[in-house]
Amino acid sequence: MSVVVETTIGDLTIDLFIKERPHSCKNFLKLCKLKYYNFCLFHHVQSNFVAQTGDPTGTGSGGQSVYGILSGKDAKYYEGEKKPKIKHDRPGLVSMVNCGDNLIGSQFFITLGEDTTCSLDEHIVFGEIAEGHDVLLKLNETICDATHRPYQDIRITHTVILEDPYSDPDGLIVPGQSPEPPLEVLQSDRIGADEDITEDIDIEELEEKRQEKEALARATILEIVGDLPSADIAPPENILFVCKLNPVTSDDDLQIIFSRFGKIVSCEVIRDKKTENSLQYAFVEFDNQKSCEDAYLKMDNVLIDDRRIHVDFSQSVSKIKWLGKGRGVKYADKDDVGKNISDKYSKYRNKKKDSYDSRNNYIKNKISIHESKHHRKNDKNYRYRESEKEERVPYNKYWRNEKDENKRREKDDKMKKKYRNEGEKKNHRNEKDRKNEKDDKNKRSNRDDRDKRSDRSDRTKRSDRYDRDSHR
């Protein structure tokens, strides 16, 4: 017994295992007879694994058996056959999806891999692809997203039953014609199943559109995380970003080099706030866009101070606040509202320098006032301070005055003396140990000599006594 499943990429002929899976084959045949699978989407296609369909909602969580259609929600699923067991050991096998506890609905899948037995053991094989293996190859090669849904819809358009050995259950009404496509099919956000995506398209135009979409997606992400005030805002077109600089390269050096392309409004090498060391990148602002473009085309990969620099258009919009479509932009400082962005950036360095100078002057004045109030209590001490202030030099933590230097020397001398004393003590201790050891050795040798002499005298006495006894 066979069923022809017509899809948007070709026809598949399925031979059913009626003897081994009678209930599953009957359910599948009656659903095909009701045109239930028409316009069903292949919602899950995984290369070298499976291609799944049979859900009218296209989500993978819908569908019901023919008994659920006839009897209601209580009979939405039926219990599938467990025996005889048929393994998923080759591509082209057709299986009903087990929804849990061996309950079967309407969804089924086709195997695309050689051996998928381990991961598909719980599902029920009820047929095999007899014709249409070229369609299986197309399914296996289709391009899908991260959720394994094809970018271009692949749908079942029609099912044809070649022979049905089962009688129709009570209440089954066979439709006279195919149903109309549902609204979800017409309003799909994917590439339509009938759209031709192989037509001749200008490659440059296609690449430009792709880059525009990619740039818009990145800008939207930056807007979401708060790095951009709006995805529609654009950076200034007359400012260059220069990186890979040598740390010794200064603002004046860059200004002289880039000034041959046009008038430069500002040129700033970005430096660390604390150490004032170069961070090896800079921003160069021209008074017009054409000069900026010329510098971009000619200065990239140029050697400056033994370094190959990289030049690109600035993407920084940190000083701009977007007010909305048609309402323009607002700068970081209120005084700059309505001014050109070039004016803003060109005056930023001077304002920054003035702010640092005013802050330092304020701190110096505050310190001098505090010192005068504190030392005015004692006139003698105050006069001493005033006379000392004339000769005072600016304080630097890396400088050492004579008093500190003397203290340091005294400390070093004490440490050296301490180490020298410890060395002498150690040498004296070692010498004493050697002397004691020598004395012990002499004592041991003297004791041995006494023992030897006593032994000899004892032997002599014994020999004399023996001789006297023998003469008797």
Short mmCIF file of N, CA, C and O in Angstrom, two decimals, residues 28-111:
data_model
loop_
_atom_site.label_atom_id
_atom_site.label_comp_id
_atom_site.label_asym_id
_atom_site.label_seq_id
_atom_site.Cartn_x
_atom_site.Cartn_y
_atom_site.Cartn_z
N PHE A 28 -2.64 7.36 9.39
CA PHE A 28 -2.00 8.17 8.35
C PHE A 28 -2.85 8.22 7.09
O PHE A 28 -3.04 9.30 6.48
N LEU A 29 -3.39 7.09 6.65
CA LEU A 29 -4.21 7.05 5.43
C LEU A 29 -5.48 7.89 5.58
O LEU A 29 -5.86 8.63 4.66
N LYS A 30 -6.14 7.84 6.74
CA LYS A 30 -7.38 8.59 6.92
C LYS A 30 -7.11 10.10 7.01
O LYS A 30 -7.91 10.90 6.53
N LEU A 31 -5.96 10.49 7.60
CA LEU A 31 -5.60 11.91 7.62
C LEU A 31 -5.31 12.41 6.20
O LEU A 31 -5.67 13.54 5.85
N CYS A 32 -4.64 11.57 5.39
CA CYS A 32 -4.41 11.94 4.00
C CYS A 32 -5.74 12.07 3.24
O CYS A 32 -5.92 12.95 2.39
N LYS A 33 -6.69 11.19 3.57
CA LYS A 33 -7.99 11.21 2.90
C LYS A 33 -8.77 12.48 3.23
O LYS A 33 -9.52 13.02 2.40
N LEU A 34 -8.57 13.00 4.46
CA LEU A 34 -9.24 14.24 4.89
C LEU A 34 -8.50 15.50 4.41
O LEU A 34 -8.90 16.61 4.76
N LYS A 35 -7.42 15.32 3.62
CA LYS A 35 -6.57 16.46 3.16
C LYS A 35 -5.98 17.21 4.36
O LYS A 35 -5.75 18.42 4.31
N TYR A 36 -5.75 16.49 5.46
CA TYR A 36 -5.27 17.12 6.69
C TYR A 36 -3.84 17.64 6.54
O TYR A 36 -3.46 18.65 7.16
N TYR A 37 -3.04 16.97 5.70
CA TYR A 37 -1.63 17.34 5.57
C TYR A 37 -1.40 18.41 4.51
O TYR A 37 -0.25 18.86 4.34
N ASN A 38 -2.44 18.82 3.79
CA ASN A 38 -2.25 19.85 2.76
C ASN A 38 -1.77 21.15 3.40
O ASN A 38 -2.33 21.63 4.39
N PHE A 39 -0.69 21.73 2.82
CA PHE A 39 -0.06 23.00 3.25
C PHE A 39 0.69 22.86 4.58
O PHE A 39 1.07 23.88 5.17
N CYS A 40 0.90 21.63 5.05
CA CYS A 40 1.71 21.45 6.26
C CYS A 40 3.17 21.77 5.95
O CYS A 40 3.71 21.38 4.90
N LEU A 41 3.81 22.43 6.88
CA LEU A 41 5.19 22.90 6.71
C LEU A 41 6.19 21.88 7.25
O LEU A 41 5.93 21.25 8.28
N PHE A 42 7.30 21.71 6.53
CA PHE A 42 8.44 20.98 7.11
C PHE A 42 9.12 21.95 8.09
O PHE A 42 10.01 22.72 7.71
N HIS A 43 8.66 21.92 9.34
CA HIS A 43 9.07 22.93 10.31
C HIS A 43 10.41 22.61 10.97
O HIS A 43 10.98 23.47 11.66
N HIS A 44 10.93 21.41 10.82
CA HIS A 44 12.20 21.04 11.45
C HIS A 44 12.96 20.14 10.48
O HIS A 44 12.57 18.99 10.24
N VAL A 45 14.05 20.68 9.93
CA VAL A 45 14.89 19.92 9.01
C VAL A 45 16.32 20.00 9.53
O VAL A 45 16.91 21.08 9.60
N GLN A 46 16.86 18.85 9.90
CA GLN A 46 18.22 18.77 10.43
C GLN A 46 19.03 17.87 9.53
O GLN A 46 18.69 16.70 9.32
N SER A 47 20.11 18.42 8.97
CA SER A 47 20.90 17.70 7.99
C SER A 47 21.43 16.39 8.55
O SER A 47 21.88 16.34 9.70
N ASN A 48 21.33 15.34 7.74
CA ASN A 48 21.79 13.98 8.11
C ASN A 48 21.09 13.44 9.35
O ASN A 48 21.64 12.59 10.05
N PHE A 49 19.88 13.95 9.61
CA PHE A 49 19.14 13.45 10.76
C PHE A 49 17.67 13.22 10.38
O PHE A 49 17.32 12.11 9.99
N VAL A 50 16.81 14.24 10.47
CA VAL A 50 15.40 14.06 10.16
C VAL A 50 14.83 15.32 9.48
O VAL A 50 15.40 16.41 9.60
N ALA A 51 13.70 15.14 8.79
CA ALA A 51 12.87 16.22 8.28
C ALA A 51 11.46 15.98 8.80
O ALA A 51 10.82 14.98 8.43
N GLN A 52 10.94 16.86 9.65
CA GLN A 52 9.68 16.63 10.36
C GLN A 52 8.57 17.54 9.83
O GLN A 52 8.80 18.71 9.53
N THR A 53 7.37 17.01 9.75
CA THR A 53 6.20 17.75 9.27
C THR A 53 4.95 17.12 9.90
O THR A 53 5.03 16.31 10.81
N GLY A 54 3.76 17.52 9.38
CA GLY A 54 2.50 16.95 9.86
C GLY A 54 1.78 17.80 10.89
O GLY A 54 0.74 17.38 11.40
N ASP A 55 2.31 19.00 11.20
CA ASP A 55 1.65 19.91 12.14
C ASP A 55 1.02 21.06 11.38
O ASP A 55 1.73 21.87 10.78
N PRO A 56 -0.31 21.17 11.35
CA PRO A 56 -0.95 22.27 10.60
C PRO A 56 -0.57 23.65 11.11
O PRO A 56 -0.59 24.62 10.35
N THR A 57 -0.18 23.77 12.40
CA THR A 57 0.20 25.08 12.94
C THR A 57 1.62 25.48 12.56
O THR A 57 1.98 26.66 12.64
N GLY A 58 2.44 24.52 12.14
CA GLY A 58 3.81 24.82 11.74
C GLY A 58 4.75 25.11 12.89
O GLY A 58 5.86 25.58 12.67
N THR A 59 4.34 24.83 14.12
CA THR A 59 5.16 25.13 15.30
C THR A 59 5.85 23.91 15.88
O THR A 59 6.79 24.04 16.65
N GLY A 60 5.35 22.71 15.55
CA GLY A 60 5.90 21.50 16.13
C GLY A 60 5.20 21.06 17.40
O GLY A 60 5.58 20.05 17.99
N SER A 61 4.18 21.80 17.83
CA SER A 61 3.46 21.43 19.05
C SER A 61 1.98 21.15 18.80
O SER A 61 1.22 20.98 19.75
N GLY A 62 1.56 21.13 17.56
CA GLY A 62 0.15 20.91 17.24
C GLY A 62 -0.08 19.57 16.57
O GLY A 62 0.79 18.71 16.52
N GLY A 63 -1.28 19.42 16.04
CA GLY A 63 -1.65 18.19 15.35
C GLY A 63 -2.40 17.21 16.22
O GLY A 63 -2.23 17.20 17.44
N GLN A 64 -3.26 16.39 15.60
CA GLN A 64 -4.03 15.37 16.32
C GLN A 64 -4.32 14.21 15.38
O GLN A 64 -4.24 14.34 14.15
N SER A 65 -4.67 13.07 15.95
CA SER A 65 -4.96 11.89 15.15
C SER A 65 -6.36 12.01 14.52
O SER A 65 -7.12 12.92 14.84
N VAL A 66 -6.67 11.07 13.65
CA VAL A 66 -7.99 11.08 13.01
C VAL A 66 -9.10 10.83 14.03
O VAL A 66 -10.22 11.33 13.87
N TYR A 67 -8.78 10.12 15.12
CA TYR A 67 -9.77 9.86 16.15
C TYR A 67 -10.08 11.14 16.93
O TYR A 67 -11.22 11.34 17.38
N GLY A 68 -9.11 12.01 17.10
CA GLY A 68 -9.36 13.29 17.74
C GLY A 68 -10.24 14.19 16.88
O GLY A 68 -11.07 14.94 17.40
N ILE A 69 -10.09 14.12 15.55
CA ILE A 69 -10.93 14.91 14.66
C ILE A 69 -12.38 14.45 14.71
O ILE A 69 -13.33 15.24 14.69
N LEU A 70 -12.56 13.12 14.82
CA LEU A 70 -13.92 12.56 14.80
C LEU A 70 -14.58 12.58 16.18
O LEU A 70 -15.78 12.82 16.28
N SER A 71 -13.80 12.36 17.25
CA SER A 71 -14.40 12.18 18.58
C SER A 71 -14.12 13.32 19.55
O SER A 71 -14.68 13.34 20.64
N GLY A 72 -13.24 14.24 19.22
CA GLY A 72 -12.97 15.36 20.12
C GLY A 72 -11.62 15.25 20.80
O GLY A 72 -10.79 14.36 20.52
N LYS A 73 -11.37 16.18 21.75
CA LYS A 73 -10.07 16.29 22.39
C LYS A 73 -9.71 15.07 23.22
O LYS A 73 -8.53 14.77 23.42
N ASP A 74 -10.70 14.37 23.73
CA ASP A 74 -10.40 13.20 24.56
C ASP A 74 -9.69 12.10 23.77
O ASP A 74 -8.97 11.29 24.35
N ALA A 75 -9.90 12.07 22.46
CA ALA A 75 -9.27 11.06 21.60
C ALA A 75 -8.24 11.69 20.67
O ALA A 75 -8.03 11.23 19.55
N LYS A 76 -7.58 12.76 21.18
CA LYS A 76 -6.62 13.49 20.34
C LYS A 76 -5.46 12.60 19.92
O LYS A 76 -4.95 12.71 18.81
N TYR A 77 -5.03 11.69 20.80
CA TYR A 77 -3.92 10.78 20.51
C TYR A 77 -4.39 9.33 20.62
O TYR A 77 -5.43 9.03 21.22
N TYR A 78 -3.62 8.44 20.02
CA TYR A 78 -3.87 7.01 20.18
C TYR A 78 -2.55 6.35 20.57
O TYR A 78 -1.47 6.92 20.40
N GLU A 79 -2.64 5.14 21.08
CA GLU A 79 -1.44 4.43 21.52
C GLU A 79 -0.84 3.66 20.35
O GLU A 79 -1.50 2.86 19.69
N GLY A 80 0.45 3.94 20.10
CA GLY A 80 1.14 3.33 18.97
C GLY A 80 1.60 1.91 19.25
O GLY A 80 1.65 1.46 20.39
N GLU A 81 1.98 1.21 18.18
CA GLU A 81 2.43 -0.17 18.30
C GLU A 81 3.91 -0.20 18.71
O GLU A 81 4.73 0.52 18.14
N LYS A 82 4.22 -1.05 19.66
CA LYS A 82 5.61 -1.19 20.09
C LYS A 82 6.30 -2.38 19.44
O LYS A 82 7.52 -2.39 19.31
N LYS A 83 5.53 -3.37 19.05
CA LYS A 83 6.11 -4.57 18.46
C LYS A 83 5.42 -4.85 17.13
O LYS A 83 4.23 -4.59 16.96
N PRO A 84 6.18 -5.39 16.18
CA PRO A 84 7.61 -5.68 16.21
C PRO A 84 8.44 -4.38 16.15
O PRO A 84 8.00 -3.38 15.59
N LYS A 85 9.61 -4.44 16.74
CA LYS A 85 10.48 -3.26 16.79
C LYS A 85 11.22 -3.10 15.47
O LYS A 85 11.87 -4.03 14.99
N ILE A 86 11.11 -1.89 14.89
CA ILE A 86 11.80 -1.57 13.63
C ILE A 86 12.78 -0.43 13.90
O ILE A 86 12.39 0.63 14.39
N LYS A 87 14.04 -0.65 13.58
CA LYS A 87 15.08 0.33 13.87
C LYS A 87 15.18 1.39 12.77
O LYS A 87 14.88 1.13 11.61
N HIS A 88 15.64 2.58 13.18
CA HIS A 88 15.91 3.68 12.23
C HIS A 88 17.36 3.54 11.78
O HIS A 88 18.25 4.27 12.23
N ASP A 89 17.61 2.60 10.87
CA ASP A 89 18.98 2.27 10.51
C ASP A 89 19.37 2.70 9.10
O ASP A 89 20.44 2.34 8.61
N ARG A 90 18.52 3.49 8.41
CA ARG A 90 18.84 3.93 7.04
C ARG A 90 18.01 5.16 6.72
O ARG A 90 16.96 5.41 7.33
N PRO A 91 18.44 5.96 5.74
CA PRO A 91 17.65 7.12 5.34
C PRO A 91 16.42 6.70 4.55
O PRO A 91 16.40 5.65 3.91
N GLY A 92 15.37 7.52 4.64
CA GLY A 92 14.15 7.26 3.88
C GLY A 92 13.07 6.58 4.67
O GLY A 92 11.98 6.32 4.14
N LEU A 93 13.29 6.26 5.95
CA LEU A 93 12.24 5.66 6.77
C LEU A 93 11.28 6.74 7.26
O LEU A 93 11.70 7.85 7.61
N VAL A 94 9.98 6.41 7.32
CA VAL A 94 8.94 7.35 7.74
C VAL A 94 8.40 6.89 9.08
O VAL A 94 7.98 5.73 9.23
N SER A 95 8.41 7.80 10.09
CA SER A 95 8.01 7.43 11.46
C SER A 95 7.02 8.44 12.01
O SER A 95 7.12 9.64 11.74
N MET A 96 6.07 7.94 12.79
CA MET A 96 5.16 8.80 13.54
C MET A 96 5.89 9.31 14.79
O MET A 96 6.63 8.57 15.43
N VAL A 97 5.64 10.57 15.14
CA VAL A 97 6.32 11.19 16.28
C VAL A 97 5.63 10.77 17.57
O VAL A 97 4.41 10.91 17.71
N ASN A 98 6.42 10.24 18.49
CA ASN A 98 5.91 9.87 19.81
C ASN A 98 5.81 11.13 20.67
O ASN A 98 6.82 11.78 20.98
N CYS A 99 4.60 11.50 21.09
CA CYS A 99 4.38 12.71 21.88
C CYS A 99 4.55 12.47 23.37
O CYS A 99 4.26 13.35 24.18
N GLY A 100 4.97 11.27 23.77
CA GLY A 100 5.15 10.93 25.17
C GLY A 100 4.20 9.82 25.59
O GLY A 100 3.02 9.81 25.19
N ASP A 101 4.69 8.87 26.37
CA ASP A 101 3.89 7.72 26.82
C ASP A 101 3.33 6.92 25.65
O ASP A 101 2.21 6.40 25.71
N ASN A 102 4.10 6.91 24.55
CA ASN A 102 3.72 6.14 23.35
C ASN A 102 2.42 6.64 22.72
O ASN A 102 1.66 5.87 22.12
N LEU A 103 2.11 7.94 22.85
CA LEU A 103 0.91 8.54 22.28
C LEU A 103 1.26 9.18 20.94
O LEU A 103 2.24 9.92 20.83
N ILE A 104 0.42 8.89 19.94
CA ILE A 104 0.69 9.32 18.56
C ILE A 104 -0.41 10.27 18.10
O ILE A 104 -1.59 10.06 18.37
N GLY A 105 0.02 11.34 17.36
CA GLY A 105 -0.94 12.29 16.80
C GLY A 105 -0.89 12.26 15.29
O GLY A 105 -1.16 11.23 14.66
N SER A 106 -0.52 13.41 14.68
CA SER A 106 -0.47 13.48 13.22
C SER A 106 0.93 13.73 12.69
O SER A 106 1.19 13.54 11.50
N GLN A 107 1.85 14.18 13.55
CA GLN A 107 3.19 14.53 13.06
C GLN A 107 4.00 13.29 12.72
O GLN A 107 3.93 12.27 13.40
N PHE A 108 4.79 13.41 11.65
CA PHE A 108 5.70 12.34 11.26
C PHE A 108 6.99 12.96 10.72
O PHE A 108 7.04 14.16 10.43
N PHE A 109 8.02 12.14 10.61
CA PHE A 109 9.30 12.62 10.09
C PHE A 109 9.89 11.56 9.17
O PHE A 109 9.52 10.38 9.21
N ILE A 110 10.87 12.03 8.36
CA ILE A 110 11.58 11.15 7.42
C ILE A 110 13.06 11.20 7.80
O ILE A 110 13.63 12.29 7.96
N THR A 111 13.67 10.04 7.95
CA THR A 111 15.09 10.00 8.33
C THR A 111 15.96 10.40 7.14
O THR A 111 15.70 10.01 5.99
#
